[in-house]
Short mmCIF file of C-alpha atoms and ligand atoms in Angstrom, two decimals:
data_model
loop_
_atom_site.label_atom_id
_atom_site.label_comp_id
_atom_site.label_asym_id
_atom_site.label_seq_id
_atom_site.Cartn_x
_atom_site.Cartn_y
_atom_site.Cartn_z
CA UNK G 28 3.61 -6.22 -28.99
CA UNK G 29 -0.11 -6.35 -29.85
CA UNK G 30 -2.40 -8.52 -27.74
CA UNK G 31 -6.08 -9.14 -28.53
CA UNK G 32 -8.30 -10.53 -25.78
CA UNK G 33 -11.59 -11.88 -27.09
CA UNK G 34 -14.97 -12.51 -25.49
CA UNK G 35 -13.96 -11.74 -21.89
CA UNK G 36 -15.85 -10.18 -19.02
CA UNK G 37 -14.60 -6.63 -18.36
CA UNK G 38 -14.37 -4.84 -15.03
CA UNK G 39 -13.09 -1.44 -16.13
CA UNK G 40 -12.02 -0.18 -12.68
CA UNK G 41 -14.66 2.57 -12.64
CA UNK G 42 -18.06 0.86 -12.94
CA UNK G 43 -20.13 -1.40 -10.71
CA UNK G 44 -20.34 -4.62 -12.72
CA UNK G 45 -18.55 -6.96 -15.08
CA UNK G 46 -19.65 -6.38 -18.70
CA UNK G 47 -19.82 -9.74 -20.51
CA UNK G 48 -18.65 -10.53 -24.07
CA UNK G 49 -16.06 -7.76 -24.42
CA UNK G 50 -13.06 -7.46 -26.75
CA UNK G 51 -9.88 -5.54 -25.92
CA UNK G 52 -6.81 -4.69 -28.01
CA UNK G 53 -3.48 -3.78 -26.40
CA UNK G 54 -0.84 -2.10 -28.57
CA UNK G 55 2.38 -0.20 -27.85
CA UNK G 56 1.99 -0.42 -24.08
CA UNK G 57 -1.53 1.01 -23.99
CA UNK G 58 -5.13 -0.08 -24.31
CA UNK G 59 -5.89 0.65 -27.98
CA UNK G 60 -9.51 -0.48 -28.29
CA UNK G 61 -12.39 -1.70 -26.09
CA UNK G 62 -15.39 -3.07 -27.96
CA UNK G 63 -18.63 -5.02 -27.55
CA UNK G 64 -18.03 -6.56 -30.98
CA UNK G 65 -15.07 -8.52 -32.36
CA UNK G 66 -11.96 -6.43 -33.13
CA UNK G 67 -10.58 -6.93 -36.63
CA UNK G 68 -7.07 -5.56 -36.08
CA UNK G 69 -4.26 -8.09 -36.18
CA UNK G 70 -2.26 -9.05 -33.10
CA UNK G 71 0.90 -10.97 -32.15
CA UNK G 72 -1.13 -12.90 -29.63
CA UNK G 73 -4.84 -13.68 -29.44
CA UNK G 74 -6.32 -14.83 -26.12
CA UNK G 75 -9.72 -16.45 -25.69
CA UNK G 76 -11.15 -14.82 -22.56
CA UNK G 77 -14.22 -17.04 -22.25
CA UNK G 78 -15.14 -17.52 -18.56
CA UNK G 79 -12.61 -14.91 -17.48
CA UNK G 80 -12.65 -11.25 -16.46
CA UNK G 81 -10.16 -8.65 -17.65
CA UNK G 82 -9.53 -5.86 -15.17
CA UNK G 83 -6.89 -3.24 -14.34
CA UNK G 84 -3.74 -4.49 -12.62
CA UNK G 85 -4.12 -4.31 -8.83
CA UNK G 86 -2.49 -1.50 -6.84
CA UNK G 87 -1.50 -1.82 -3.16
CA UNK G 88 -1.01 1.64 -1.61
CA UNK G 89 0.45 0.53 1.73
CA UNK G 90 3.29 -1.98 1.60
CA UNK G 91 6.75 -2.36 3.14
CA UNK G 92 8.65 -4.10 0.36
CA UNK G 93 11.86 -4.38 2.42
CA UNK G 94 10.27 -5.76 5.61
CA UNK G 95 12.11 -9.09 5.41
CA UNK G 96 10.85 -10.07 8.87
CA UNK G 97 7.87 -9.13 11.07
CA UNK G 98 10.40 -8.36 13.83
CA UNK G 99 11.19 -4.76 12.91
CA UNK G 100 13.77 -4.37 15.69
CA UNK G 101 15.69 -7.35 14.22
CA UNK G 102 15.31 -5.99 10.68
CA UNK G 103 17.64 -3.12 11.48
CA UNK G 104 20.48 -5.58 12.13
CA UNK G 105 20.04 -7.58 8.91
CA UNK G 106 22.58 -7.47 6.12
CA UNK G 107 21.54 -4.90 3.49
CA UNK G 108 22.19 -7.19 0.50
CA UNK G 109 20.16 -9.98 2.13
CA UNK G 110 17.27 -7.54 2.51
CA UNK G 111 17.68 -6.40 -1.12
CA UNK G 112 17.41 -10.00 -2.39
CA UNK G 113 14.44 -10.63 -0.12
CA UNK G 114 12.78 -7.47 -1.48
CA UNK G 115 13.23 -8.65 -5.09
CA UNK G 116 11.56 -11.99 -4.35
CA UNK G 117 8.77 -10.25 -2.44
CA UNK G 118 8.05 -8.02 -5.45
CA UNK G 119 8.04 -10.98 -7.83
CA UNK G 120 5.40 -12.72 -5.71
CA UNK G 121 3.29 -9.54 -5.59
CA UNK G 122 3.29 -9.46 -9.39
CA UNK G 123 2.10 -13.10 -9.45
CA UNK G 124 -0.82 -12.07 -7.21
CA UNK G 125 -1.82 -9.48 -9.83
CA UNK G 126 -0.32 -6.36 -8.24
CA UNK G 127 1.22 -4.28 -11.02
CA UNK G 128 1.87 -1.19 -8.84
CA UNK G 129 2.70 -0.71 -5.16
CA UNK G 130 3.37 2.25 -2.90
CA UNK G 131 6.01 1.60 -0.25
CA UNK G 132 5.40 3.64 2.90
CA UNK G 133 8.65 3.03 4.77
CA UNK G 134 11.84 1.09 4.15
CA UNK G 135 11.84 0.69 0.39
CA UNK G 136 14.53 2.65 -1.37
CA UNK G 137 14.72 4.33 -4.73
CA UNK G 138 17.31 1.79 -5.93
CA UNK G 139 14.60 -0.88 -5.95
CA UNK G 140 12.29 1.44 -7.88
CA UNK G 141 14.98 2.09 -10.51
CA UNK G 142 15.86 -1.65 -10.75
CA UNK G 143 12.21 -2.53 -11.43
CA UNK G 144 11.80 0.28 -13.96
CA UNK G 145 14.93 -0.87 -15.83
CA UNK G 146 13.79 -4.49 -15.84
CA UNK G 147 16.61 -5.75 -13.60
CA UNK G 148 13.99 -7.34 -11.35
CA UNK G 149 10.38 -8.37 -12.02
CA UNK G 150 7.73 -6.79 -9.84
CA UNK G 151 5.10 -4.09 -9.55
CA UNK G 152 5.93 -0.47 -10.39
CA UNK G 153 7.24 1.04 -7.14
CA UNK G 154 6.55 4.38 -5.48
CA UNK G 155 8.43 4.85 -2.23
CA UNK G 156 8.76 7.24 0.70
CA UNK G 157 12.22 5.98 1.56
CA UNK G 158 12.53 5.92 5.33
CA UNK G 159 9.51 7.02 7.35
CA UNK G 160 10.08 9.95 9.72
CA UNK G 161 9.19 9.50 13.39
CA UNK G 162 9.91 11.26 16.66
CA UNK G 163 11.98 10.01 19.59
CA UNK G 164 9.98 7.28 21.34
CA UNK G 165 7.58 7.16 18.39
CA UNK G 166 6.69 4.57 15.75
CA UNK G 167 10.14 4.46 14.15
CA UNK G 168 11.92 4.04 17.51
CA UNK G 169 12.50 0.35 18.27
CA UNK G 170 15.08 0.87 21.02
CA UNK G 171 12.74 0.06 23.90
CA UNK G 172 13.69 1.37 27.32
CA UNK G 173 17.09 -0.33 27.60
CA UNK G 174 19.01 1.15 24.67
CA UNK G 175 20.18 4.72 24.30
CA UNK G 176 22.26 4.89 21.13
CA UNK G 177 20.70 5.92 17.84
CA UNK G 178 23.51 5.42 15.38
CA UNK G 179 22.31 2.21 13.67
CA UNK G 180 18.77 3.46 13.21
CA UNK G 181 19.70 6.87 11.91
CA UNK G 182 22.70 6.16 9.71
CA UNK G 183 22.09 2.89 7.92
CA UNK G 184 20.80 3.27 4.39
CA UNK G 185 19.11 -0.14 4.53
CA UNK G 186 17.25 -1.85 6.06
CA UNK G 187 15.39 -0.02 8.88
CA UNK G 188 11.93 1.24 7.92
CA UNK G 189 12.34 4.64 9.54
CA UNK G 190 14.55 7.34 11.00
CA UNK G 191 14.17 9.48 14.11
CA UNK G 192 13.81 13.25 13.89
CA UNK G 193 12.84 15.88 16.46
CA UNK G 194 12.17 19.58 16.02
CA UNK G 195 11.43 21.65 12.94
CA UNK G 196 15.05 21.95 11.65
CA UNK G 197 15.60 18.14 11.79
CA UNK G 198 12.21 17.51 10.17
CA UNK G 199 13.05 19.89 7.31
CA UNK G 200 16.47 18.30 6.80
CA UNK G 201 15.22 14.69 6.92
CA UNK G 202 12.29 15.30 4.54
CA UNK G 203 14.63 17.03 2.06
CA UNK G 204 17.16 14.22 2.49
CA UNK G 205 14.64 11.45 1.69
CA UNK G 206 13.53 13.40 -1.41
CA UNK G 207 17.19 13.81 -2.39
CA UNK G 208 17.64 10.03 -2.12
CA UNK G 209 14.73 9.50 -4.54
CA UNK G 210 11.59 9.34 -2.40
CA UNK G 211 8.33 9.98 -4.30
CA UNK G 212 6.53 11.39 -1.22
CA UNK G 213 7.20 11.73 2.53
CA UNK G 214 5.89 9.32 5.18
CA UNK G 215 5.51 10.33 8.82
CA UNK G 216 4.43 8.50 11.95
CA UNK G 217 1.83 10.76 13.60
CA UNK G 218 0.42 8.31 16.17
CA UNK G 219 1.49 5.44 18.44
CA UNK G 220 2.03 2.07 16.76
CA UNK G 221 1.28 -1.60 17.38
CA UNK G 222 4.80 -2.93 16.76
CA UNK G 223 6.85 -0.30 18.62
CA UNK G 224 7.72 -0.75 22.30
CA UNK G 225 7.15 2.60 24.01
CA UNK G 226 4.27 4.44 22.30
CA UNK G 227 0.64 3.74 23.28
CA UNK G 228 -1.76 4.09 20.35
CA UNK G 229 -3.51 7.13 21.79
CA UNK G 230 -0.30 9.19 21.73
CA UNK G 231 -0.18 11.96 19.15
CA UNK G 232 3.26 12.15 17.48
CA UNK G 233 4.89 15.31 16.07
CA UNK G 234 3.78 18.86 16.84
CA UNK G 235 1.66 20.86 14.37
CA UNK G 236 4.81 22.87 13.55
CA UNK G 237 6.81 19.71 12.76
CA UNK G 238 4.08 18.29 10.51
CA UNK G 239 3.57 21.61 8.72
CA UNK G 240 7.34 21.88 8.13
CA UNK G 241 7.41 18.42 6.50
CA UNK G 242 4.30 19.20 4.43
CA UNK G 243 5.94 22.45 3.24
CA UNK G 244 9.02 20.52 2.06
CA UNK G 245 6.90 17.87 0.30
CA UNK G 246 4.64 20.37 -1.44
CA UNK G 247 7.63 22.47 -2.55
CA UNK G 248 8.87 19.28 -4.23
CA UNK G 249 5.47 18.84 -5.95
CA UNK G 250 4.48 15.91 -3.77
CA UNK G 251 2.61 15.13 -0.53
CA UNK G 252 2.80 13.58 2.94
CA UNK G 253 1.34 10.25 4.11
CA UNK G 254 0.83 9.63 7.84
CA UNK G 255 0.47 6.57 10.04
CA UNK G 256 -2.63 7.26 12.19
CA UNK G 257 -5.20 5.24 14.16
CA UNK G 258 -7.21 7.49 16.46
CA UNK G 259 -9.70 10.16 15.37
CA UNK G 260 -7.60 12.73 17.25
CA UNK G 261 -4.37 11.77 15.46
CA UNK G 262 -6.09 11.63 12.05
CA UNK G 263 -7.53 15.12 12.57
CA UNK G 264 -4.13 16.41 13.79
CA UNK G 265 -2.38 15.10 10.65
CA UNK G 266 -5.11 16.10 8.19
CA UNK G 267 -5.61 19.69 9.33
CA UNK G 268 -1.84 20.23 9.24
CA UNK G 269 -1.71 19.23 5.56
CA UNK G 270 -1.28 15.43 5.33
CA UNK G 271 -2.92 14.06 2.15
CA UNK G 272 -3.11 10.29 2.77
CA UNK G 273 -4.12 8.93 6.17
CA UNK G 274 -2.95 5.35 6.72
CA UNK G 275 -4.90 2.72 8.76
CA UNK G 276 -7.60 5.03 10.27
CA UNK G 277 -8.97 2.15 12.40
CA UNK G 278 -10.34 4.41 15.17
CA UNK G 279 -11.82 7.18 13.02
CA UNK G 280 -15.22 8.70 13.85
CA UNK G 281 -17.91 10.34 11.70
CA UNK G 282 -16.83 13.90 12.49
CA UNK G 283 -13.20 13.36 11.48
CA UNK G 284 -14.24 11.37 8.39
CA UNK G 285 -16.14 14.53 7.40
CA UNK G 286 -12.92 16.57 7.73
CA UNK G 287 -11.07 14.14 5.41
CA UNK G 288 -13.88 14.37 2.86
CA UNK G 289 -13.93 18.19 3.02
CA UNK G 290 -10.15 18.43 2.53
CA UNK G 291 -9.98 15.92 -0.31
CA UNK G 292 -7.78 13.52 1.68
CA UNK G 293 -7.50 9.76 1.11
CA UNK G 294 -7.81 7.04 3.75
CA UNK G 295 -5.83 3.82 3.31
CA UNK G 296 -7.19 1.14 5.66
CA UNK G 297 -4.98 -1.95 6.14
CA UNK G 298 -7.13 -4.51 7.94
CA UNK G 299 -5.27 -7.69 7.00
CA UNK G 300 -2.14 -6.92 9.04
CA UNK G 301 -4.10 -6.83 12.31
CA UNK G 302 -5.88 -10.04 11.40
CA UNK G 303 -2.51 -11.60 10.59
CA UNK G 304 -0.77 -10.35 13.78
CA UNK G 305 -3.65 -11.78 15.80
CA UNK G 306 -3.46 -15.21 14.12
CA UNK G 307 0.35 -15.41 14.31
CA UNK G 308 1.08 -13.55 17.58
CA UNK G 309 3.00 -16.54 19.04
CA UNK G 310 5.06 -17.21 15.92
CA UNK G 311 6.08 -13.55 15.78
CA UNK G 312 6.76 -13.41 19.52
CA UNK G 313 4.50 -10.35 19.91
CA UNK G 314 4.71 -8.97 23.47
CA UNK G 315 1.61 -8.69 25.70
CA UNK G 316 1.48 -4.88 25.35
CA UNK G 317 1.68 -5.13 21.58
CA UNK G 318 -1.07 -7.81 21.53
CA UNK G 319 -3.35 -5.57 23.56
CA UNK G 320 -2.72 -2.66 21.16
CA UNK G 321 -3.41 -4.94 18.19
CA UNK G 322 -6.70 -6.12 19.68
CA UNK G 323 -7.99 -2.54 19.91
CA UNK G 324 -7.25 -1.62 16.29
CA UNK G 325 -8.31 -5.01 14.87
CA UNK G 326 -11.75 -4.88 16.44
CA UNK G 327 -12.38 -1.35 15.17
CA UNK G 328 -11.23 -2.15 11.61
CA UNK G 329 -14.46 -3.20 9.89
CA UNK G 330 -16.39 -0.39 11.60
CA UNK G 331 -13.91 2.16 10.21
CA UNK G 332 -14.72 1.03 6.65
CA UNK G 333 -18.41 1.75 7.22
CA UNK G 334 -17.65 5.21 8.67
CA UNK G 335 -15.37 6.13 5.74
CA UNK G 336 -17.89 4.79 3.20
CA UNK G 337 -20.74 6.76 4.77
CA UNK G 338 -18.70 10.00 4.64
CA UNK G 339 -17.68 9.39 1.01
CA UNK G 340 -13.93 9.47 1.76
CA UNK G 341 -11.92 7.89 -1.08
CA UNK G 342 -10.54 4.66 0.34
CA UNK G 343 -7.37 3.14 -1.05
CA UNK G 344 -6.43 -0.55 -0.80
CA UNK G 345 -3.53 -1.22 1.59
CA UNK G 346 -2.14 -4.22 3.45
CA UNK G 347 0.93 -3.28 5.59
CA UNK G 348 2.24 -6.86 5.77
CA UNK G 349 5.68 -7.80 7.05
CA UNK G 350 8.01 -10.71 6.22
CA UNK G 351 6.35 -14.06 5.44
CA UNK G 352 2.92 -12.52 6.11
CA UNK G 353 3.00 -11.06 2.59
CA UNK G 354 1.31 -14.24 1.37
CA UNK G 355 -1.91 -12.73 2.81
CA UNK G 356 -1.72 -9.61 0.60
CA UNK G 357 -4.97 -10.43 -1.22
CA UNK G 358 -6.87 -11.49 1.92
CA UNK G 359 -7.64 -7.78 2.38
CA UNK G 360 -10.18 -8.24 -0.46
CA UNK G 361 -12.03 -10.91 1.50
CA UNK G 362 -12.02 -8.89 4.76
CA UNK G 363 -13.36 -5.73 3.11
CA UNK G 364 -15.91 -7.76 1.16
CA UNK G 365 -17.55 -8.58 4.52
CA UNK G 366 -18.84 -4.99 4.85
CA UNK G 367 -18.44 -3.27 1.46
CA UNK G 368 -19.84 -4.04 -2.01
CA UNK G 369 -17.24 -6.03 -4.01
CA UNK G 370 -17.12 -3.43 -6.82
CA UNK G 371 -16.20 -0.72 -4.30
CA UNK G 372 -13.37 -2.88 -2.94
CA UNK G 373 -12.12 -3.53 -6.50
CA UNK G 374 -12.19 0.21 -7.26
CA UNK G 375 -10.09 0.84 -4.12
CA UNK G 376 -7.37 -1.39 -5.55
CA UNK G 377 -7.62 0.11 -9.06
CA UNK G 378 -8.97 3.59 -9.91
CA UNK G 379 -8.97 4.99 -6.35
CA UNK G 380 -5.34 4.00 -5.78
CA UNK G 381 -4.41 5.34 -9.24
CA UNK G 382 -5.85 8.73 -8.18
CA UNK G 383 -3.94 8.48 -4.90
CA UNK G 384 -0.73 7.91 -6.91
CA UNK G 385 -1.67 10.82 -9.20
CA UNK G 386 -1.45 8.44 -12.17
CA UNK G 387 -4.72 8.85 -14.09
CA UNK G 388 -3.41 6.54 -16.83
CA UNK G 389 -3.48 3.58 -14.42
CA UNK G 390 -6.33 1.79 -12.62
CA UNK G 391 -8.89 1.65 -15.42
CA UNK G 392 -9.43 -0.01 -18.79
CA UNK G 393 -10.23 2.42 -21.62
CA UNK G 394 -8.55 3.49 -24.87
CA UNK G 395 -5.35 5.39 -24.03
CA UNK G 396 -4.90 3.90 -20.55
CA UNK G 397 -1.54 2.30 -19.76
CA UNK G 398 -1.93 -1.45 -20.32
CA UNK G 399 -1.48 -2.81 -16.79
CA UNK G 400 -4.08 -5.58 -16.89
CA UNK G 401 -4.93 -8.91 -15.28
CA UNK G 402 -7.11 -11.76 -16.47
CA UNK G 403 -9.08 -13.41 -13.66
CA UNK G 404 -10.70 -16.87 -13.85
CA UNK G 405 -14.32 -16.11 -12.87
CA UNK G 406 -16.14 -12.91 -11.93
CA UNK G 407 -14.48 -10.96 -9.07
CA UNK G 408 -17.58 -8.81 -8.50
CA UNK G 409 -19.71 -11.92 -7.90
CA UNK G 410 -16.93 -13.70 -5.98
CA UNK G 411 -14.11 -11.50 -4.69
CA UNK G 412 -12.24 -14.62 -3.52
CA UNK G 413 -11.13 -15.05 -7.19
CA UNK G 414 -8.38 -12.60 -6.29
CA UNK G 415 -7.17 -14.28 -3.09
CA UNK G 416 -4.35 -16.77 -2.58
CA UNK G 417 -1.09 -16.42 -4.51
CA UNK G 418 -2.70 -15.54 -7.85
CA UNK G 419 -3.78 -19.12 -8.70
CA UNK G 420 -6.91 -17.69 -10.38
CA UNK G 421 -4.98 -14.91 -12.15
CA UNK G 422 -3.38 -16.73 -15.09
CA UNK G 423 -2.28 -13.64 -17.03
CA UNK G 424 -0.65 -10.38 -15.93
CA UNK G 425 0.20 -7.63 -18.43
CA UNK G 426 2.35 -4.66 -17.37
CA UNK G 427 3.05 -1.76 -19.70
CA UNK G 428 1.65 -3.85 -22.55
CA UNK G 429 4.03 -6.79 -21.93
CA UNK G 430 3.03 -10.21 -20.62
CA UNK G 431 4.83 -10.57 -17.27
CA UNK G 432 2.98 -13.64 -15.97
CA UNK G 433 1.64 -16.33 -18.27
CA UNK G 434 -0.08 -19.40 -16.83
CA UNK G 435 -2.69 -19.74 -19.58
ZN1 ZN N 3 1.56 2.35 10.22
ZN1 ZN N 4 2.90 0.47 7.42
#
């Protein structure tokens, strides 16, 4: 399939502005030509891009594709096939919003990744950690104080987002087991969480020895570890023990941002989930303790972006939404646009996340790049809200050189 897009604006995923009057040829799954003048080569389809901007397909580096409900304790009791169908619909809607790749950081399984790659379901390309690893009483432990048994949480293949491990031998075994099942990297919970019942957000989770054991397993398998972290202390703890991507980072400070920069780590802020939990606390039935925890991280969110930007830490785009909240996936653009230049936010969701995924062929538009592309009505650098909603202003999505959404 050869597609020629004529006279469009181009945001290439690397620069600072939209270049007007550009011409792009897609052939055999890749970008074949990018030109300021008309391209003569023939094509199966010719698209007039007047008034529109072509840019790389969006990448979300922090999603939970199988979180069929915001109530994560209830999720564990849901029927696995129900959750699988819910996941497929969730992915389809992400593709409509322009996301052509996502990284699942807990709960997604490799079966979904293989189904998408084979074309059994439509959706973004999927990278997944499988189940996240957390300690007893940590951010994968939803038992509260009244339940003792662990069997459901630890044994079910689907649908809980995490498993519970304690001590170096269990950490080694669980990390190896998730990789055996098809995980692309390992996710750990290294700090208290908003949604869990018994772990305040200033609690550090896992010992240095446990984290280093998991990092050793991941690196031996040619991959890396991602960690859930809020406080500066927890971020430092995870980073100095070898974690490569630090998720959330709401309560980071300048000193620890400097450590991330020095070690070449990525930060993946996820502001929209805290905004969403705040707006829908009643509908979700969020407890008073959890609301108080959410308030702390929500208020620090925008400040964390400024700290990370100042330190020059590469910042990925993430959202962390659960259940029906996924409709707000692109609201993260609007939130970040309040404190960061729009082009920087767009790079987070394109070339920065491609580097995070170690996929240099994605996230930019240049000859030889994989043709994951979206056409946006308007100029997203001038008005980042073009990308919000459910993809109403994204009439065309191309993935691997094939048209996968066509509302032109
Ligand atoms: Zn988290
Ligand atoms: Zn998460």
